[in-house]
Coordinates of C-alpha atoms and ligand atoms in Angstrom, one line a residue:
M1 CA 15.2 30.2 19.5
P2 CA 13.4 27.0 18.5
L3 CA 9.7 27.3 17.6
Y4 CA 8.7 25.1 20.5
D5 CA 9.7 27.8 22.9
T6 CA 7.0 30.1 21.6
N7 CA 4.4 27.4 20.8
S8 CA 2.7 25.7 23.8
I9 CA 0.7 22.7 22.6
K10 CA -2.3 21.3 24.4
I11 CA -2.9 17.6 24.0
Y12 CA -5.9 15.6 24.9
N13 CA -4.6 12.9 27.3
T14 CA -6.9 9.9 27.4
L15 CA -5.6 9.0 30.8
S16 CA -6.8 12.2 32.5
G17 CA -9.7 12.8 30.1
E18 CA -8.5 16.4 29.7
K19 CA -6.6 18.6 27.4
E20 CA -3.3 19.2 29.1
V21 CA -0.4 21.5 28.3
F22 CA 2.3 19.4 26.7
E23 CA 5.5 19.5 28.6
P24 CA 8.1 16.9 27.3
I25 CA 10.0 15.0 29.9
T26 CA 13.3 16.3 28.5
K27 CA 13.2 19.8 27.0
G28 CA 13.4 19.8 23.2
H29 CA 13.1 16.0 23.0
I30 CA 10.0 13.8 22.4
G31 CA 9.7 10.0 22.6
M32 CA 6.6 8.8 20.9
Y33 CA 5.4 5.2 20.5
V34 CA 2.5 4.2 18.2
C35 CA 1.1 0.7 17.8
G36 CA 1.8 -0.5 14.3
P37 CA 0.0 -2.9 12.0
T38 CA -0.4 -6.6 12.3
V39 CA 1.0 -7.7 9.0
Y40 CA -1.3 -10.5 8.0
S41 CA -3.2 -8.7 5.2
N42 CA -3.2 -5.5 3.1
V43 CA -3.7 -2.4 5.2
H44 CA -7.1 -0.8 4.8
L45 CA -7.9 2.9 4.8
G46 CA -8.9 2.8 8.4
N47 CA -5.4 1.7 9.4
V48 CA -4.0 4.4 7.1
R49 CA -6.1 7.1 8.9
T50 CA -4.7 6.2 12.3
F51 CA -1.1 6.2 11.1
M52 CA -1.7 9.4 9.1
S53 CA -3.0 11.2 12.3
F54 CA 0.3 10.4 14.0
D55 CA 2.3 11.3 10.9
M56 CA 0.8 14.7 11.0
I57 CA 1.6 15.0 14.8
F58 CA 5.2 13.8 14.1
R59 CA 5.5 16.4 11.3
Y60 CA 4.3 19.2 13.5
F61 CA 6.6 18.3 16.4
K62 CA 9.5 18.2 13.9
H63 CA 8.5 21.5 12.4
L64 CA 8.6 23.1 15.9
G65 CA 12.2 21.9 16.2
Y66 CA 11.7 19.0 18.6
K67 CA 14.1 16.1 18.3
V68 CA 11.6 13.3 18.0
R69 CA 12.2 9.6 18.4
Y70 CA 9.2 8.1 16.8
V71 CA 8.8 4.3 17.3
R72 CA 6.1 2.4 15.4
N73 CA 6.2 -1.3 15.6
I74 CA 5.3 -4.1 13.3
T75 CA 3.3 -6.9 14.9
D76 CA 4.5 -10.1 13.2
A77 CA 3.7 -12.6 16.0
G78 CA 1.4 -13.2 18.9
H79 CA -1.8 -11.5 17.6
L80 CA -4.5 -14.1 17.7
E81 CA -7.9 -14.1 15.9
N82 CA -10.5 -11.8 17.5
D83 CA -7.8 -10.1 19.6
D84 CA -8.3 -13.0 22.0
D85 CA -6.1 -15.5 24.0
V86 CA -7.5 -18.5 22.2
G87 CA -7.7 -19.2 18.5
E88 CA -5.2 -19.2 15.7
D89 CA -2.4 -16.6 15.2
K90 CA -3.6 -14.3 12.4
I91 CA -0.3 -14.6 10.5
T92 CA 0.0 -18.3 10.9
K93 CA -3.6 -18.8 9.7
K94 CA -3.0 -16.8 6.6
A95 CA 0.3 -18.8 6.0
R96 CA -1.6 -22.1 6.4
L97 CA -4.3 -21.0 4.0
E98 CA -1.8 -20.1 1.4
A99 CA 0.6 -23.0 2.2
I100 CA 3.6 -20.6 2.6
E101 CA 5.9 -19.6 5.5
P102 CA 4.5 -17.2 8.1
M103 CA 7.6 -15.0 7.5
E104 CA 6.6 -14.8 3.8
I105 CA 3.2 -13.4 4.9
V106 CA 5.0 -10.9 7.2
Q107 CA 7.4 -9.8 4.4
R108 CA 4.6 -9.4 1.8
Y109 CA 2.4 -7.3 4.0
T110 CA 5.2 -5.3 5.5
V111 CA 6.2 -4.3 1.9
D112 CA 2.6 -3.5 1.1
F113 CA 2.4 -1.3 4.3
H114 CA 5.5 0.6 3.4
N115 CA 4.4 1.1 -0.2
V116 CA 1.0 2.5 1.0
L117 CA 2.7 4.9 3.4
R118 CA 5.1 6.1 0.7
T119 CA 2.1 6.7 -1.6
F120 CA 0.5 8.9 1.0
N121 CA 3.7 10.8 1.7
F122 CA 4.4 9.6 5.2
L123 CA 7.6 10.3 7.0
P124 CA 9.3 7.1 8.1
P125 CA 9.5 6.6 11.9
S126 CA 12.8 6.7 13.6
I127 CA 12.6 3.0 14.6
E128 CA 10.3 0.3 13.3
P129 CA 10.9 -2.7 15.6
T130 CA 9.2 -6.1 15.2
A131 CA 7.7 -8.4 17.8
T132 CA 9.7 -11.4 16.6
G133 CA 12.9 -9.4 17.0
H134 CA 12.2 -8.8 20.7
I135 CA 11.3 -12.2 22.1
I136 CA 14.1 -12.1 24.6
E137 CA 13.0 -8.7 26.0
Q138 CA 9.4 -10.0 26.3
I139 CA 10.5 -13.1 28.2
E140 CA 12.5 -10.9 30.6
L141 CA 9.4 -8.8 31.2
I142 CA 7.3 -11.8 31.9
Q143 CA 9.9 -13.0 34.4
D144 CA 9.8 -9.7 36.2
I145 CA 6.0 -9.8 36.3
I146 CA 6.1 -13.4 37.7
D147 CA 8.8 -12.4 40.3
N148 CA 6.6 -9.5 41.4
G149 CA 3.7 -11.8 42.0
F150 CA 1.3 -10.6 39.3
A151 CA 1.4 -13.6 37.0
Y152 CA 1.0 -17.4 37.3
I153 CA 2.1 -20.4 35.2
K154 CA -0.4 -23.0 34.1
N155 CA 0.4 -25.9 31.7
G156 CA 3.3 -24.0 30.2
S157 CA 1.4 -20.8 29.6
V158 CA 1.8 -17.6 31.7
Y159 CA -1.2 -15.4 32.6
F160 CA -1.5 -12.0 34.1
D161 CA -3.4 -12.0 37.3
V162 CA -5.8 -9.1 36.8
H163 CA -7.6 -9.6 40.1
K164 CA -4.3 -9.5 42.1
Y165 CA -3.2 -6.4 40.2
N166 CA -6.5 -4.7 40.7
T167 CA -6.2 -4.7 44.5
S168 CA -5.2 -1.1 44.1
N169 CA -8.1 -0.5 41.7
E170 CA -5.8 0.3 38.8
Y171 CA -7.2 -1.9 36.1
G172 CA -9.4 0.2 33.9
I173 CA -7.6 3.5 34.7
L174 CA -7.2 4.3 31.0
S175 CA -10.4 2.8 29.5
K176 CA -12.5 3.9 32.5
R177 CA -13.9 0.4 32.8
K178 CA -14.5 -1.3 36.1
L179 CA -13.3 -4.8 36.8
E180 CA -16.7 -5.6 38.4
D181 CA -18.5 -4.7 35.2
L182 CA -16.1 -6.8 33.2
I183 CA -16.7 -9.8 35.5
H184 CA -20.4 -9.3 35.1
N185 CA -20.1 -9.2 31.3
T186 CA -17.7 -12.0 30.7
R187 CA -19.0 -15.4 29.8
T188 CA -17.2 -18.2 31.6
L189 CA -16.5 -21.3 29.6
D190 CA -16.1 -23.8 32.5
G191 CA -13.0 -26.0 32.2
Q192 CA -12.0 -24.6 28.8
S193 CA -9.4 -22.3 30.1
D194 CA -6.2 -22.4 32.2
K195 CA -7.0 -19.0 33.5
I196 CA -8.0 -18.5 37.2
N197 CA -10.3 -15.7 36.1
P198 CA -11.6 -15.0 32.5
Q199 CA -10.4 -11.4 32.7
D200 CA -6.8 -12.6 33.0
F201 CA -4.8 -12.3 29.8
A202 CA -1.9 -14.3 28.3
L203 CA 1.7 -13.2 28.7
W204 CA 3.0 -16.4 27.2
K205 CA 1.2 -19.1 25.4
K206 CA 2.4 -22.7 25.1
A207 CA 2.3 -23.6 21.4
E208 CA 0.2 -26.4 20.1
P209 CA 2.3 -28.9 18.0
S210 CA 0.8 -27.3 14.8
H211 CA 1.8 -23.8 15.8
I212 CA 4.8 -22.9 13.6
M213 CA 5.8 -19.5 15.2
R214 CA 7.4 -20.7 18.4
W215 CA 10.3 -19.8 20.6
P216 CA 11.9 -21.5 23.6
S217 CA 11.2 -20.0 27.0
P218 CA 11.5 -21.1 30.7
W219 CA 7.9 -22.1 30.6
S220 CA 7.4 -23.9 27.3
D221 CA 8.0 -23.6 23.6
G222 CA 5.5 -21.0 22.7
F223 CA 4.9 -17.4 21.8
P224 CA 4.2 -14.1 23.6
G225 CA 0.8 -12.5 24.3
W226 CA -0.1 -9.7 22.0
H227 CA 0.0 -6.9 24.6
L228 CA 3.5 -7.7 25.7
E229 CA 5.4 -6.7 22.6
C230 CA 4.5 -3.0 22.9
T231 CA 5.4 -2.8 26.5
A232 CA 8.8 -4.4 25.7
M233 CA 9.6 -2.3 22.6
S234 CA 8.3 1.0 23.8
T235 CA 10.4 1.0 27.0
K236 CA 13.4 -0.6 25.3
Y237 CA 13.7 2.3 22.9
L238 CA 12.1 5.2 24.8
G239 CA 13.0 4.4 28.4
D240 CA 10.9 3.7 31.5
F241 CA 9.1 7.0 31.3
F242 CA 8.4 8.5 27.9
D243 CA 6.2 11.3 26.4
I244 CA 3.5 9.9 24.1
H245 CA 1.9 6.5 23.5
G246 CA -0.6 6.5 20.6
G247 CA -2.8 4.2 18.6
G248 CA -6.3 3.8 17.3
M249 CA -9.2 4.3 19.7
D250 CA -10.0 0.5 19.4
L251 CA -6.7 -0.3 21.1
K252 CA -7.6 1.6 24.3
F253 CA -9.1 -1.6 25.7
P254 CA -7.8 -4.2 26.2
H255 CA -4.5 -3.6 24.5
H256 CA -3.4 -0.3 26.1
E257 CA -5.0 -1.1 29.4
C258 CA -3.0 -4.3 29.5
E259 CA 0.1 -2.5 28.6
I260 CA -0.3 -0.2 31.6
A261 CA -1.0 -3.2 33.8
Q262 CA 2.1 -5.1 32.5
N263 CA 4.3 -2.1 33.1
K264 CA 3.1 -1.3 36.5
A265 CA 3.4 -5.0 37.5
A266 CA 6.9 -5.3 36.1
K267 CA 8.4 -1.9 36.9
G268 CA 6.0 -0.2 39.3
Q269 CA 4.9 2.6 36.9
D270 CA 3.0 3.5 33.8
P271 CA 5.8 4.8 31.6
V272 CA 3.5 7.0 29.5
K273 CA 3.0 10.7 30.2
Y274 CA 0.3 11.4 27.5
W275 CA -1.9 8.6 26.0
M276 CA -3.3 9.7 22.6
H277 CA -6.0 7.9 20.7
A278 CA -6.9 8.5 17.0
N279 CA -10.5 8.0 16.1
M280 CA -11.9 5.5 13.6
L281 CA -12.6 5.8 9.9
E282 CA -16.0 4.6 8.9
L283 CA -17.2 3.5 5.5
N284 CA -20.8 4.5 4.7
G285 CA -21.7 4.8 8.4
S286 CA -20.0 1.8 10.1
R287 CA -16.4 1.2 11.2
M288 CA -14.0 0.1 8.6
S289 CA -12.7 -3.3 9.6
K290 CA -11.2 -6.4 7.9
S291 CA -13.2 -8.8 10.0
T292 CA -16.6 -7.4 9.1
G293 CA -15.7 -7.0 5.4
N294 CA -16.6 -3.3 5.5
Y295 CA -13.4 -1.9 4.2
I296 CA -11.7 -0.4 1.2
N297 CA -8.0 -0.8 0.4
P298 CA -5.9 2.2 -0.7
A299 CA -5.2 0.7 -4.1
E300 CA -8.9 0.3 -4.8
L301 CA -9.6 3.9 -3.8
L302 CA -6.7 5.3 -5.8
S303 CA -7.6 3.4 -8.9
G304 CA -11.3 3.8 -8.6
K305 CA -11.6 0.0 -9.1
N306 CA -14.2 -0.7 -6.5
D307 CA -18.0 -0.9 -6.1
I308 CA -18.3 1.9 -3.6
M309 CA -16.9 5.1 -5.1
S310 CA -17.6 6.7 -8.5
K311 CA -14.0 7.2 -9.4
G312 CA -10.4 7.1 -8.2
Y313 CA -8.9 9.8 -6.0
S314 CA -5.2 11.0 -5.7
P315 CA -3.3 10.3 -2.5
S316 CA -3.2 14.0 -1.6
V317 CA -6.9 14.4 -2.0
I318 CA -7.4 11.4 0.3
R319 CA -4.9 12.9 2.7
F320 CA -6.6 16.3 2.5
F321 CA -10.0 14.6 3.2
M322 CA -8.7 13.0 6.3
M323 CA -7.0 16.2 7.5
Q324 CA -10.3 18.0 7.3
A325 CA -11.5 16.2 10.4
S326 CA -9.9 16.3 13.8
Y327 CA -7.9 13.2 14.6
K328 CA -10.2 12.8 17.6
S329 CA -13.4 12.7 15.6
V330 CA -15.0 9.7 13.8
L331 CA -14.8 10.2 10.0
D332 CA -17.1 8.7 7.5
L333 CA -15.5 7.9 4.1
T334 CA -18.0 8.7 1.3
D335 CA -17.9 9.5 -2.4
E336 CA -19.5 12.9 -1.8
G337 CA -17.0 13.7 1.0
L338 CA -14.1 12.8 -1.3
Q339 CA -15.5 14.8 -4.2
A340 CA -15.8 17.9 -2.0
A341 CA -12.3 17.3 -0.7
E342 CA -11.0 17.1 -4.3
K343 CA -12.6 20.5 -5.1
G344 CA -11.2 22.1 -1.9
F345 CA -7.7 20.6 -2.5
N346 CA -7.6 21.8 -6.1
R347 CA -8.7 25.3 -5.0
L348 CA -5.9 25.3 -2.5
M349 CA -3.3 24.2 -5.1
D350 CA -4.6 26.8 -7.6
A351 CA -4.1 29.5 -5.1
I352 CA -0.6 28.3 -4.2
E353 CA 0.3 28.3 -7.9
L354 CA -0.9 31.9 -8.1
L355 CA 1.5 32.9 -5.3
D356 CA 4.4 33.1 -7.8
T357 CA 2.5 35.5 -10.1
L358 CA 1.3 38.0 -7.6
K359 CA 2.3 41.7 -7.8
T360 CA 3.2 43.3 -4.4
D361 CA 2.5 46.8 -3.1
N362 CA 3.6 49.1 -0.3
T363 CA 0.8 48.3 2.0
S364 CA -1.1 45.1 2.9
T365 CA -4.9 44.8 3.3
F366 CA -4.4 41.4 5.0
N367 CA -2.9 40.9 8.4
V368 CA -0.5 38.1 7.5
I369 CA 1.2 38.0 11.0
E370 CA -2.1 37.6 12.8
W371 CA -3.2 35.0 10.2
K372 CA 0.0 33.0 10.7
Q373 CA -0.4 33.0 14.4
K374 CA -3.9 31.7 14.0
C375 CA -2.5 28.8 12.0
Y376 CA -0.1 27.9 14.8
A377 CA -2.8 28.4 17.4
A378 CA -5.0 25.8 15.6
M379 CA -2.2 23.2 15.6
N380 CA -1.3 24.0 19.2
D381 CA -4.8 23.3 20.2
D382 CA -4.5 19.5 20.1
F383 CA -3.5 19.4 16.4
N384 CA -6.8 20.9 15.2
T385 CA -6.3 20.4 11.4
P386 CA -9.9 21.3 10.4
I387 CA -9.4 24.8 11.9
L388 CA -6.0 25.1 10.3
I389 CA -7.5 24.3 7.0
A390 CA -10.2 26.9 7.5
H391 CA -7.5 29.4 8.1
L392 CA -5.7 28.2 4.9
F393 CA -8.9 28.9 3.0
E394 CA -9.0 32.4 4.4
S395 CA -5.6 33.0 2.7
V396 CA -7.0 31.3 -0.5
K397 CA -9.8 33.9 -0.6
F398 CA -7.2 36.7 -0.1
I399 CA -4.9 35.4 -2.8
N400 CA -7.8 35.4 -5.2
Q401 CA -8.6 39.0 -4.2
L402 CA -4.9 39.9 -4.8
K403 CA -5.1 38.4 -8.3
D404 CA -8.2 40.4 -9.3
G405 CA -6.7 43.6 -7.8
S406 CA -9.2 44.0 -4.9
A407 CA -6.5 43.6 -2.2
T408 CA -2.9 44.5 -1.7
L409 CA 0.1 42.9 -0.1
S410 CA 3.6 44.1 0.7
T411 CA 6.7 42.2 -0.5
D412 CA 7.6 41.2 3.1
D413 CA 4.1 40.0 3.8
L414 CA 4.0 38.0 0.6
K415 CA 7.2 36.2 1.7
I416 CA 5.6 35.4 5.0
L417 CA 2.4 34.2 3.3
K418 CA 4.4 31.9 1.0
E419 CA 6.5 30.5 3.7
T420 CA 3.6 29.9 6.0
I421 CA 1.5 28.2 3.4
S422 CA 4.5 26.0 2.4
V423 CA 5.0 25.0 6.1
F424 CA 1.4 24.1 6.8
V425 CA 0.3 22.6 3.5
F426 CA 3.4 20.6 2.6
E427 CA 5.5 20.2 5.7
V428 CA 2.8 19.7 8.4
L429 CA -0.2 18.4 6.5
G430 CA 2.1 16.4 4.2
L431 CA 0.1 17.3 1.0
V432 CA 1.8 17.1 -2.4
N433 CA 0.9 19.3 -5.3
V434 CA 0.1 16.7 -7.9
K435 CA -2.3 18.9 -9.8
K436 CA 0.0 19.7 -12.6
E437 CA 0.8 16.1 -13.1
A438 CA -2.9 15.1 -12.9
S439 CA -3.8 17.6 -15.5
G440 CA -1.1 16.3 -17.8
I441 CA 0.6 19.7 -18.3
D442 CA 3.9 18.5 -17.2
K443 CA 3.9 15.0 -15.9
L444 CA 7.7 14.7 -15.7
T445 CA 8.2 17.9 -13.7
G446 CA 5.5 16.7 -11.3
A447 CA 7.0 13.3 -10.8
V448 CA 10.6 14.6 -10.4
E449 CA 9.3 17.2 -7.9
I450 CA 7.8 14.4 -5.8
L451 CA 11.2 12.7 -5.9
I452 CA 13.0 15.9 -5.0
N453 CA 10.7 16.4 -2.0
L454 CA 11.2 12.8 -0.9
R455 CA 15.0 13.3 -1.2
K456 CA 14.7 16.4 0.9
E457 CA 12.8 14.5 3.5
A458 CA 15.3 11.7 3.5
R459 CA 18.1 14.2 4.1
V460 CA 16.2 15.8 7.0
N461 CA 15.9 12.3 8.4
K462 CA 19.6 11.8 7.8
D463 CA 18.7 8.9 5.5
F464 CA 21.6 9.7 3.2
A465 CA 21.5 6.2 1.6
L466 CA 18.0 6.9 0.4
S467 CA 18.8 10.5 -0.7
D468 CA 21.8 9.3 -2.7
K469 CA 19.8 6.4 -4.2
I470 CA 17.2 8.9 -5.5
R471 CA 19.8 11.2 -7.0
D472 CA 21.8 8.3 -8.6
E473 CA 18.9 6.5 -10.0
L474 CA 17.5 9.6 -11.5
L475 CA 20.9 10.2 -13.1
E476 CA 20.8 6.8 -14.6
A477 CA 17.4 7.7 -16.0
G478 CA 18.9 10.8 -17.6
I479 CA 17.7 13.3 -15.0
Q480 CA 20.4 15.4 -13.3
L481 CA 19.6 17.1 -9.9
Q482 CA 21.3 20.4 -9.0
D483 CA 21.3 21.6 -5.4
G484 CA 21.4 25.3 -5.1
K485 CA 20.5 28.2 -2.7
E486 CA 17.0 28.3 -4.0
G487 CA 16.5 24.5 -3.6
T488 CA 16.9 21.7 -6.0
T489 CA 16.4 21.9 -9.7
F490 CA 16.8 19.4 -12.5
T491 CA 17.9 19.0 -16.1
T492 CA 17.3 16.2 -18.5
N493 CA 19.6 15.0 -21.3
Ligands
AMP501 P1 -4.2 -3.7 13.3 O1 -3.4 -4.1 12.2 O2 -5.6 -4.4 13.3 O3 -3.5 -4.0 14.6 O4 -4.5 -2.2 13.3 C1 -3.5 -1.2 13.0 C2 -4.0 0.1 13.5 O5 -5.1 0.6 12.7 C3 -4.4 0.2 14.9 O6 -3.9 1.4 15.5 C4 -5.9 0.3 14.9 O7 -6.4 1.0 15.9 C5 -6.1 1.1 13.6 N1 -7.4 0.9 13.0 C6 -8.1 -0.3 12.7 N2 -9.3 -0.1 12.2 C7 -9.4 1.3 12.0 C8 -10.4 2.2 11.5 N3 -11.6 1.7 11.0 N4 -10.2 3.5 11.6 C9 -9.0 4.0 12.1 N5 -8.1 3.2 12.6 C10 -8.2 1.9 12.6
ZN502 ZN1 0.5 -2.0 20.7

């Protein structure tokens, strides 16, 4: 019996504003779409936090036995400065400043993004589609919206008619905003826009002669509006009705609100059953953001080469720090917070290492079954990782008591304890025990163990090309892997 049969998850659905019992559309299967990065610069740790929240959610679903199709896109076109309909394309601007091709910018920062995710031990999504690879789908979607009377063409650009759409009071359904308030708060720049109303948003923009990233369409040589790509790619790969759409809290409006509007206008329904929003990472009290300059990049935090933190922190310590907060809470990144996380992480790893040295007894003074259930209950309650971590520390306390002889545990219970810790610490939270490596006791073993784990994950994901590559390249470096019943071991020559 799969674990999902006995674990009922509750998810906070932004659309209803309530925690709801999660029931996938098709039993045992989950379709999840998460808005990916705009690849015009290095990702900062705020971006990492949002993707890490969904990585943890993806990991837990997989652990419960669900077959998950996780789609996370790459925005490589159409995202203009200030998330607006006017101004320069973020990627084109960077390309112009550096006098290189926009696609060189896209390639450079996509590679950076992937390197960062690998450093933080992310699982790859099932599909990672790009906006530029789905221009045809976006054009078709615009045509549907025009045909249904919810968009108009002006000077080669196409705009979504928010007022027409809102006749059924649907605009604002996700973000809980009211169109009247938006009208009140929008400054109108007379004659500067082709839009009938300033609240309308672009589905297709005619490209200025200087705009390099352009595609032919029935309306003009141009490029799609930013909100459109996610509507096109989510429904292409997950169908007209899918389980989960996620992203950072800042995307709720206008991005996700506009996605719903586009879908309803084109196909008559919001395709998303549960809308999930991960909360923001702050740096010293205000939101981390490229545009305000209040940010820190992963490389700077890892190396300690920055003006904000006293030293560098390992990827697992940073991951542990993030997992100590609920994905729904704002989290402030501080030196003190990271130092405390480092202490906690090391205590957890020390206890895990003790597990192999413990002596067992006939009886147990710790109710392992009840404790294990509490770990699941925490995760089932809208992925409450801070509560899960509190339970993990209950076991740390107990392991230390076992070591000093003030508690006892049966052999069967020790097995459950070990398995459960391994599930939640490594599989679900995605932490890696790099302590040995960091302390210099056995750097090679630590590094090879990381590769063995990556290879294991690649196999789970059926990425046999990657798993073979890891094995073959290690062999070339003189390290031979042996797969056995107890897992993978290695020898060096
Ligand atoms: P972008 O590349 O700007 O489209 O952002 C990529 C993802 O990072 C989006 O899901 C954003 O919501 C998210 N994001 C941006 N800033 C932060 C932050 N300070 N904290 C958490 N997530 C963020
Ligand atoms: Zn999106």
